[in-house]
mmCIF file of C-alpha atoms in Angstrom:
data_model
loop_
_atom_site.group_PDB
_atom_site.id
_atom_site.type_symbol
_atom_site.label_atom_id
_atom_site.label_comp_id
_atom_site.label_asym_id
_atom_site.label_seq_id
_atom_site.Cartn_x
_atom_site.Cartn_y
_atom_site.Cartn_z
ATOM 1 C CA UNK A 1 -30.995 -152.876 -12.745
ATOM 2 C CA UNK A 2 -28.343 -153.347 -14.362
ATOM 3 C CA UNK A 3 -25.636 -155.313 -13.517
ATOM 4 C CA UNK A 4 -23.597 -151.595 -14.252
ATOM 5 C CA UNK A 5 -25.679 -150.025 -12.063
ATOM 6 C CA UNK A 6 -24.810 -152.228 -9.443
ATOM 7 C CA UNK A 7 -21.225 -152.287 -9.665
ATOM 8 C CA UNK A 8 -21.570 -148.770 -9.255
ATOM 9 C CA UNK A 9 -24.197 -148.431 -6.196
ATOM 10 C CA UNK A 10 -21.855 -150.883 -4.241
ATOM 11 C CA UNK A 11 -18.316 -148.643 -5.135
ATOM 12 C CA UNK A 12 -19.189 -144.915 -3.992
ATOM 13 C CA UNK A 13 -21.219 -147.400 -1.312
ATOM 14 C CA UNK A 14 -17.978 -148.187 -0.236
ATOM 15 C CA UNK A 15 -16.384 -145.443 -1.099
ATOM 16 C CA UNK A 16 -18.845 -144.050 1.702
ATOM 17 C CA UNK A 17 -17.861 -146.619 4.832
ATOM 18 C CA UNK A 18 -14.316 -146.309 3.991
ATOM 19 C CA UNK A 19 -14.846 -141.826 4.598
ATOM 20 C CA UNK A 20 -17.092 -142.618 7.503
ATOM 21 C CA UNK A 21 -14.898 -144.305 9.202
ATOM 22 C CA UNK A 22 -11.489 -142.539 8.778
ATOM 23 C CA UNK A 23 -13.652 -139.696 9.988
ATOM 24 C CA UNK A 24 -14.209 -141.780 13.461
ATOM 25 C CA UNK A 25 -11.059 -142.894 13.108
ATOM 26 C CA UNK A 26 -9.903 -139.161 13.441
ATOM 27 C CA UNK A 27 -12.995 -138.472 16.198
ATOM 28 C CA UNK A 28 -11.640 -141.532 18.400
ATOM 29 C CA UNK A 29 -7.914 -139.884 17.962
ATOM 30 C CA UNK A 30 -9.099 -136.400 19.480
ATOM 31 C CA UNK A 31 -10.644 -137.645 22.490
ATOM 32 C CA UNK A 32 -7.692 -139.568 22.948
ATOM 33 C CA UNK A 33 -5.665 -136.311 23.033
ATOM 34 C CA UNK A 34 -8.247 -134.486 24.570
ATOM 35 C CA UNK A 35 -9.072 -136.980 27.384
ATOM 36 C CA UNK A 36 -5.098 -136.695 28.773
ATOM 37 C CA UNK A 37 -4.786 -132.858 27.755
ATOM 38 C CA UNK A 38 -7.334 -132.738 30.605
ATOM 39 C CA UNK A 39 -5.702 -135.264 33.065
ATOM 40 C CA UNK A 40 -2.967 -132.644 32.341
ATOM 41 C CA UNK A 41 -4.163 -129.194 32.658
ATOM 42 C CA UNK A 42 -5.050 -131.198 36.421
ATOM 43 C CA UNK A 43 -1.211 -131.157 36.759
ATOM 44 C CA UNK A 44 -0.112 -127.869 35.234
ATOM 45 C CA UNK A 45 -3.620 -125.878 37.460
ATOM 46 C CA UNK A 46 -1.794 -127.762 40.745
ATOM 47 C CA UNK A 47 2.329 -127.362 40.480
ATOM 48 C CA UNK A 48 3.316 -124.760 41.527
ATOM 49 C CA UNK A 49 7.886 -125.585 40.824
ATOM 50 C CA UNK A 50 9.606 -123.533 38.363
ATOM 51 C CA UNK A 51 9.715 -120.842 36.661
ATOM 52 C CA UNK A 52 6.603 -119.197 34.838
ATOM 53 C CA UNK A 53 8.768 -119.512 31.213
ATOM 54 C CA UNK A 54 10.281 -122.692 31.921
ATOM 55 C CA UNK A 55 6.433 -124.216 32.705
ATOM 56 C CA UNK A 56 4.875 -122.855 29.509
ATOM 57 C CA UNK A 57 7.254 -123.479 27.790
ATOM 58 C CA UNK A 58 7.586 -127.084 29.399
ATOM 59 C CA UNK A 59 4.007 -127.659 28.950
ATOM 60 C CA UNK A 60 3.748 -126.649 25.301
ATOM 61 C CA UNK A 61 6.386 -129.878 24.597
ATOM 62 C CA UNK A 62 4.335 -131.616 27.022
ATOM 63 C CA UNK A 63 0.881 -131.424 24.831
ATOM 64 C CA UNK A 64 3.202 -132.459 21.371
ATOM 65 C CA UNK A 65 4.525 -134.955 23.562
ATOM 66 C CA UNK A 66 0.332 -136.438 24.500
ATOM 67 C CA UNK A 67 -0.546 -135.806 20.724
ATOM 68 C CA UNK A 68 1.533 -138.909 19.456
ATOM 69 C CA UNK A 69 0.856 -140.977 22.841
ATOM 70 C CA UNK A 70 -2.940 -140.455 22.011
ATOM 71 C CA UNK A 71 -2.580 -140.858 18.007
ATOM 72 C CA UNK A 72 -0.495 -143.049 18.189
ATOM 73 C CA UNK A 73 -1.494 -145.586 21.225
ATOM 74 C CA UNK A 74 -4.903 -144.668 22.346
ATOM 75 C CA UNK A 75 -3.708 -143.767 25.493
ATOM 76 C CA UNK A 76 -5.613 -142.818 27.852
ATOM 77 C CA UNK A 77 -4.047 -142.745 31.318
ATOM 78 C CA UNK A 78 -1.181 -140.246 31.992
ATOM 79 C CA UNK A 79 0.339 -142.852 34.597
ATOM 80 C CA UNK A 80 0.167 -145.661 31.862
ATOM 81 C CA UNK A 81 3.022 -143.803 30.136
ATOM 82 C CA UNK A 82 6.190 -145.896 30.045
ATOM 83 C CA UNK A 83 10.095 -145.486 28.644
ATOM 84 C CA UNK A 84 8.282 -147.937 24.848
ATOM 85 C CA UNK A 85 6.273 -144.291 24.442
ATOM 86 C CA UNK A 86 8.924 -141.637 25.096
ATOM 87 C CA UNK A 87 11.923 -144.595 22.717
ATOM 88 C CA UNK A 88 8.454 -144.317 20.157
ATOM 89 C CA UNK A 89 8.682 -140.329 20.537
ATOM 90 C CA UNK A 90 12.408 -139.731 20.427
ATOM 91 C CA UNK A 91 12.256 -142.060 17.214
ATOM 92 C CA UNK A 92 9.571 -139.369 16.016
ATOM 93 C CA UNK A 93 11.170 -136.186 16.870
ATOM 94 C CA UNK A 94 14.683 -137.432 15.043
ATOM 95 C CA UNK A 95 12.619 -138.689 11.946
ATOM 96 C CA UNK A 96 11.329 -135.276 11.416
ATOM 97 C CA UNK A 97 14.426 -134.065 11.939
ATOM 98 C CA UNK A 98 14.227 -132.348 14.957
ATOM 99 C CA UNK A 99 17.976 -131.291 16.628
ATOM 100 C CA UNK A 100 19.640 -133.358 19.237
ATOM 101 C CA UNK A 101 19.435 -129.792 21.384
ATOM 102 C CA UNK A 102 15.234 -129.684 21.170
ATOM 103 C CA UNK A 103 15.098 -133.569 21.618
ATOM 104 C CA UNK A 104 16.424 -132.431 24.743
ATOM 105 C CA UNK A 105 14.609 -129.795 26.134
ATOM 106 C CA UNK A 106 11.355 -132.053 24.795
ATOM 107 C CA UNK A 107 12.019 -134.915 26.772
ATOM 108 C CA UNK A 108 13.184 -132.739 29.600
ATOM 109 C CA UNK A 109 9.506 -132.001 29.305
ATOM 110 C CA UNK A 110 8.188 -135.163 29.443
ATOM 111 C CA UNK A 111 10.413 -135.890 32.770
ATOM 112 C CA UNK A 112 9.014 -133.375 33.962
ATOM 113 C CA UNK A 113 5.621 -133.674 34.438
ATOM 114 C CA UNK A 114 5.922 -137.174 34.366
ATOM 115 C CA UNK A 115 7.328 -136.223 38.555
ATOM 116 C CA UNK A 116 4.547 -134.662 38.727
ATOM 117 C CA UNK A 117 2.022 -137.457 37.329
ATOM 118 C CA UNK A 118 0.562 -138.903 41.121
ATOM 119 C CA UNK A 119 0.888 -142.375 41.382
ATOM 120 C CA UNK A 120 3.287 -142.994 37.691
ATOM 121 C CA UNK A 121 3.244 -146.176 37.226
ATOM 122 C CA UNK A 122 6.437 -146.190 35.250
ATOM 123 C CA UNK A 123 10.170 -144.430 35.882
ATOM 124 C CA UNK A 124 10.994 -142.933 32.527
ATOM 125 C CA UNK A 125 14.503 -144.092 31.810
ATOM 126 C CA UNK A 126 17.509 -142.366 31.248
ATOM 127 C CA UNK A 127 18.870 -140.053 28.244
ATOM 128 C CA UNK A 128 22.467 -141.494 28.719
ATOM 129 C CA UNK A 129 18.969 -145.282 28.322
ATOM 130 C CA UNK A 130 18.344 -143.879 24.124
ATOM 131 C CA UNK A 131 21.271 -142.722 21.529
ATOM 132 C CA UNK A 132 20.351 -139.458 21.816
ATOM 133 C CA UNK A 133 23.004 -136.887 18.997
ATOM 134 C CA UNK A 134 25.466 -135.098 20.901
ATOM 135 C CA UNK A 135 23.896 -131.277 20.327
ATOM 136 C CA UNK A 136 26.509 -129.776 18.034
ATOM 137 C CA UNK A 137 27.872 -125.729 17.403
ATOM 138 C CA UNK A 138 27.839 -124.332 14.238
ATOM 139 C CA UNK A 139 28.709 -127.199 12.061
ATOM 140 C CA UNK A 140 25.795 -129.002 10.589
ATOM 141 C CA UNK A 141 24.504 -126.853 7.651
ATOM 142 C CA UNK A 142 20.602 -126.944 7.081
ATOM 143 C CA UNK A 143 20.414 -124.205 5.115
ATOM 144 C CA UNK A 144 17.680 -124.699 2.900
ATOM 145 C CA UNK A 145 19.005 -123.164 -1.154
ATOM 146 C CA UNK A 146 16.807 -121.232 -3.681
ATOM 147 C CA UNK A 147 15.553 -123.666 -5.839
ATOM 148 C CA UNK A 148 14.945 -126.359 -2.564
ATOM 149 C CA UNK A 149 12.684 -123.578 -1.495
ATOM 150 C CA UNK A 150 10.968 -122.644 -5.033
ATOM 151 C CA UNK A 151 10.645 -126.234 -4.840
ATOM 152 C CA UNK A 152 8.815 -125.977 -1.198
ATOM 153 C CA UNK A 153 6.421 -123.028 -1.529
ATOM 154 C CA UNK A 154 4.731 -124.714 -5.312
ATOM 155 C CA UNK A 155 3.829 -127.478 -3.042
ATOM 156 C CA UNK A 156 2.130 -125.455 -1.017
ATOM 157 C CA UNK A 157 0.471 -123.277 -3.638
ATOM 158 C CA UNK A 158 -0.153 -127.143 -5.239
ATOM 159 C CA UNK A 159 -1.936 -128.671 -1.414
ATOM 160 C CA UNK A 160 -4.055 -125.074 -2.023
ATOM 161 C CA UNK A 161 -1.918 -124.025 1.352
ATOM 162 C CA UNK A 162 -0.673 -120.442 1.166
ATOM 163 C CA UNK A 163 -0.888 -120.195 4.592
ATOM 164 C CA UNK A 164 1.940 -122.936 5.015
ATOM 165 C CA UNK A 165 3.936 -120.902 1.840
ATOM 166 C CA UNK A 166 3.372 -117.787 3.534
ATOM 167 C CA UNK A 167 4.758 -118.884 6.896
ATOM 168 C CA UNK A 168 7.628 -121.010 4.894
ATOM 169 C CA UNK A 169 8.398 -116.317 3.787
ATOM 170 C CA UNK A 170 8.394 -114.802 6.376
ATOM 171 C CA UNK A 171 11.196 -117.432 7.615
ATOM 172 C CA UNK A 172 13.258 -116.963 4.652
ATOM 173 C CA UNK A 173 12.972 -113.528 4.392
ATOM 174 C CA UNK A 174 13.171 -112.032 8.016
ATOM 175 C CA UNK A 175 14.822 -114.917 10.382
ATOM 176 C CA UNK A 176 11.530 -116.048 12.187
ATOM 177 C CA UNK A 177 11.020 -119.088 14.240
ATOM 178 C CA UNK A 178 7.744 -120.793 13.964
ATOM 179 C CA UNK A 179 5.764 -120.404 16.737
ATOM 180 C CA UNK A 180 7.163 -116.113 16.103
ATOM 181 C CA UNK A 181 4.878 -116.612 13.370
ATOM 182 C CA UNK A 182 2.516 -118.281 14.329
ATOM 183 C CA UNK A 183 1.697 -115.195 16.879
ATOM 184 C CA UNK A 184 1.805 -112.683 13.996
ATOM 185 C CA UNK A 185 -2.051 -111.301 14.157
ATOM 186 C CA UNK A 186 -3.278 -108.172 11.817
ATOM 187 C CA UNK A 187 -2.568 -105.985 14.739
ATOM 188 C CA UNK A 188 1.301 -106.601 14.236
ATOM 189 C CA UNK A 189 0.505 -107.395 10.414
ATOM 190 C CA UNK A 190 -0.481 -104.086 9.583
ATOM 191 C CA UNK A 191 2.117 -102.321 12.041
ATOM 192 C CA UNK A 192 5.274 -104.315 9.824
ATOM 193 C CA UNK A 193 3.300 -103.068 6.723
ATOM 194 C CA UNK A 194 3.677 -99.385 8.476
ATOM 195 C CA UNK A 195 5.991 -98.743 9.804
ATOM 196 C CA UNK A 196 8.427 -101.907 6.663
ATOM 197 C CA UNK A 197 9.813 -103.791 9.584
ATOM 198 C CA UNK A 198 8.542 -106.445 11.863
ATOM 199 C CA UNK A 199 7.686 -106.010 15.452
ATOM 200 C CA UNK A 200 7.972 -109.444 17.543
ATOM 201 C CA UNK A 201 8.173 -111.308 21.560
ATOM 202 C CA UNK A 202 10.581 -114.439 20.685
ATOM 203 C CA UNK A 203 12.386 -116.573 23.266
ATOM 204 C CA UNK A 204 13.214 -114.887 27.501
ATOM 205 C CA UNK A 205 9.986 -112.398 26.329
ATOM 206 C CA UNK A 206 12.849 -110.359 23.733
ATOM 207 C CA UNK A 207 10.876 -108.318 21.421
ATOM 208 C CA UNK A 208 13.523 -107.507 18.257
ATOM 209 C CA UNK A 209 13.345 -105.235 15.059
ATOM 210 C CA UNK A 210 14.370 -107.296 12.326
ATOM 211 C CA UNK A 211 13.166 -105.599 8.245
ATOM 212 C CA UNK A 212 10.755 -106.883 6.112
ATOM 213 C CA UNK A 213 11.380 -107.077 2.282
ATOM 214 C CA UNK A 214 8.657 -107.135 -0.481
ATOM 215 C CA UNK A 215 8.298 -110.776 -0.512
ATOM 216 C CA UNK A 216 6.677 -110.265 3.011
ATOM 217 C CA UNK A 217 5.321 -108.046 2.680
ATOM 218 C CA UNK A 218 3.066 -109.397 -0.476
ATOM 219 C CA UNK A 219 2.460 -111.600 2.413
ATOM 220 C CA UNK A 220 1.445 -110.330 4.940
ATOM 221 C CA UNK A 221 -0.778 -107.697 2.791
ATOM 222 C CA UNK A 222 -2.049 -110.982 0.905
ATOM 223 C CA UNK A 223 -3.017 -112.296 4.220
ATOM 224 C CA UNK A 224 -4.314 -110.107 5.931
ATOM 225 C CA UNK A 225 -7.747 -109.573 3.155
ATOM 226 C CA UNK A 226 -8.030 -113.210 4.525
ATOM 227 C CA UNK A 227 -8.227 -112.925 8.715
ATOM 228 C CA UNK A 228 -10.585 -110.708 10.672
ATOM 229 C CA UNK A 229 -9.164 -108.277 12.898
ATOM 230 C CA UNK A 230 -7.264 -109.698 15.638
ATOM 231 C CA UNK A 231 -6.941 -111.661 15.204
ATOM 232 C CA UNK A 232 -4.427 -114.800 14.391
ATOM 233 C CA UNK A 233 -3.489 -114.422 11.031
ATOM 234 C CA UNK A 234 -2.319 -118.404 9.712
ATOM 235 C CA UNK A 235 -3.623 -120.039 12.877
ATOM 236 C CA UNK A 236 -7.428 -120.537 12.819
ATOM 237 C CA UNK A 237 -9.649 -119.837 15.647
ATOM 238 C CA UNK A 238 -11.040 -122.825 16.262
ATOM 239 C CA UNK A 239 -6.701 -124.188 16.363
ATOM 240 C CA UNK A 240 -4.515 -123.938 19.557
ATOM 241 C CA UNK A 241 -1.361 -122.598 17.727
ATOM 242 C CA UNK A 242 0.392 -125.681 18.436
ATOM 243 C CA UNK A 243 -1.370 -128.196 16.601
ATOM 244 C CA UNK A 244 -1.031 -126.110 14.075
ATOM 245 C CA UNK A 245 2.346 -125.489 14.309
ATOM 246 C CA UNK A 246 3.258 -129.612 14.742
ATOM 247 C CA UNK A 247 0.581 -130.000 11.282
ATOM 248 C CA UNK A 248 3.095 -127.573 9.275
ATOM 249 C CA UNK A 249 5.779 -129.833 9.932
ATOM 250 C CA UNK A 250 3.792 -132.212 9.601
ATOM 251 C CA UNK A 251 4.144 -131.509 5.953
ATOM 252 C CA UNK A 252 7.776 -129.762 5.271
ATOM 253 C CA UNK A 253 8.904 -133.419 6.839
ATOM 254 C CA UNK A 254 6.824 -135.168 4.132
ATOM 255 C CA UNK A 255 7.144 -132.429 1.355
ATOM 256 C CA UNK A 256 11.182 -133.132 1.327
ATOM 257 C CA UNK A 257 12.850 -135.772 -0.738
ATOM 258 C CA UNK A 258 10.855 -133.751 -3.049
ATOM 259 C CA UNK A 259 12.302 -130.881 -3.183
ATOM 260 C CA UNK A 260 15.888 -131.385 -1.774
ATOM 261 C CA UNK A 261 18.636 -131.003 -4.059
ATOM 262 C CA UNK A 262 20.376 -134.360 -6.443
ATOM 263 C CA UNK A 263 23.345 -135.134 -3.844
ATOM 264 C CA UNK A 264 22.150 -132.613 -0.320
ATOM 265 C CA UNK A 265 22.073 -134.820 2.897
ATOM 266 C CA UNK A 266 21.245 -131.649 4.586
ATOM 267 C CA UNK A 267 17.828 -132.542 6.585
ATOM 268 C CA UNK A 268 15.283 -129.155 5.872
ATOM 269 C CA UNK A 269 13.594 -128.398 8.485
ATOM 270 C CA UNK A 270 11.483 -125.065 9.047
ATOM 271 C CA UNK A 271 14.333 -123.652 11.255
ATOM 272 C CA UNK A 272 16.998 -124.169 8.665
ATOM 273 C CA UNK A 273 14.892 -120.296 7.039
ATOM 274 C CA UNK A 274 16.394 -119.397 9.662
ATOM 275 C CA UNK A 275 19.630 -120.115 9.010
ATOM 276 C CA UNK A 276 19.243 -119.554 4.751
ATOM 277 C CA UNK A 277 18.298 -115.887 6.519
ATOM 278 C CA UNK A 278 21.550 -115.943 9.298
ATOM 279 C CA UNK A 279 23.993 -116.585 6.638
ATOM 280 C CA UNK A 280 22.343 -114.992 4.145
ATOM 281 C CA UNK A 281 22.413 -111.922 6.516
ATOM 282 C CA UNK A 282 25.571 -111.705 6.994
ATOM 283 C CA UNK A 283 27.828 -112.021 4.045
ATOM 284 C CA UNK A 284 25.403 -108.797 3.088
ATOM 285 C CA UNK A 285 26.941 -107.223 7.280
ATOM 286 C CA UNK A 286 30.748 -108.282 5.155
ATOM 287 C CA UNK A 287 30.387 -106.745 2.262
ATOM 288 C CA UNK A 288 28.986 -103.765 3.898
ATOM 289 C CA UNK A 289 32.095 -103.830 5.892
ATOM 290 C CA UNK A 290 31.529 -105.019 9.105
ATOM 291 C CA UNK A 291 34.584 -107.011 10.361
ATOM 292 C CA UNK A 292 32.956 -110.781 11.381
ATOM 293 C CA UNK A 293 32.863 -110.463 14.880
ATOM 294 C CA UNK A 294 30.560 -106.909 13.556
ATOM 295 C CA UNK A 295 28.297 -108.850 11.233
ATOM 296 C CA UNK A 296 27.622 -111.959 13.682
ATOM 297 C CA UNK A 297 26.426 -109.700 16.152
ATOM 298 C CA UNK A 298 24.555 -107.801 14.128
ATOM 299 C CA UNK A 299 23.026 -110.796 13.188
ATOM 300 C CA UNK A 300 23.038 -112.557 16.134
ATOM 301 C CA UNK A 301 20.472 -108.913 16.992
ATOM 302 C CA UNK A 302 18.185 -109.565 14.081
ATOM 303 C CA UNK A 303 17.455 -113.149 15.457
ATOM 304 C CA UNK A 304 16.592 -112.521 18.525
ATOM 305 C CA UNK A 305 19.810 -113.654 20.229
ATOM 306 C CA UNK A 306 21.796 -110.437 21.907
ATOM 307 C CA UNK A 307 25.109 -112.999 21.151
ATOM 308 C CA UNK A 308 28.063 -113.071 18.830
ATOM 309 C CA UNK A 309 28.969 -116.260 19.936
ATOM 310 C CA UNK A 310 25.028 -118.089 18.903
ATOM 311 C CA UNK A 311 25.448 -116.892 15.723
ATOM 312 C CA UNK A 312 27.912 -119.975 15.047
ATOM 313 C CA UNK A 313 25.367 -122.440 15.375
ATOM 314 C CA UNK A 314 23.942 -120.376 11.959
ATOM 315 C CA UNK A 315 26.660 -120.325 9.690
ATOM 316 C CA UNK A 316 27.622 -123.535 9.646
ATOM 317 C CA UNK A 317 27.017 -123.067 5.610
ATOM 318 C CA UNK A 318 29.389 -120.393 4.929
ATOM 319 C CA UNK A 319 33.108 -121.909 5.186
ATOM 320 C CA UNK A 320 35.176 -119.749 7.724
ATOM 321 C CA UNK A 321 37.113 -119.580 10.361
ATOM 322 C CA UNK A 322 35.130 -117.768 13.198
ATOM 323 C CA UNK A 323 37.553 -117.784 15.759
ATOM 324 C CA UNK A 324 38.959 -114.527 13.090
ATOM 325 C CA UNK A 325 38.055 -111.620 14.758
#
């Protein structure tokens, strides 16, 4: 056997070993998370505190936290969760561009479930012990430019993630939250194509109807072609929704440095697409002759808030005096 052939065989062997080691690491990390999740499910089943909606929201946030500590720290017991894990998770969320309000809500969720753990070894630090940004109302521009949106779509296509491109398109042109986009199943999509508006259940169980444009229609039609009846369009049947949500958020975080406009300091997130939709709809309503107050209320209804004042948070990119009108 020639030296060259032996060298090629050695290289192939090393490549196979590296691939197997990577698969083994992923399997181990998945097992850590599943172990923590099984313990959390016991807490969930026996808990009688709080409303059903609050408990559901807090449990989803807690599972995201457990996925993080399972992967990063290989934690095996809920009782071992400590302040260092919380601090690390806060830094992770801040780096991902989570808003101050989202971070604080998730921390409340983690503490809620931590209080249910029997024989917990540690008391978790309070928010005052961390450097948390104060929640800001209406003064942070989170919108995406047309160029940034188009570049992100190109990144999705390059990565062969047409599903991510579809989710981003729906958020951009219909203003849906990420969990609302991932909730879309074949029945919801077919009804949207028939009615020319999508009916979606948002926060607090509020149901709203949002008109769809041609871009949304195209991605829904394409997704329907690849989805069996009764299934969600953008969540594989063997994957949990919160995992699919985290993966898409991570994808955006990993690509945004390649798509941001030159000189921009905006931290682009999926939720920022909702800000883009809101600002665009507001300007359309103003152009149609509505007052500022009327335009803000109409945008708020499209966003699923029903409150004019909440719209101010989404209109930071429009330099106006929102105290007028």
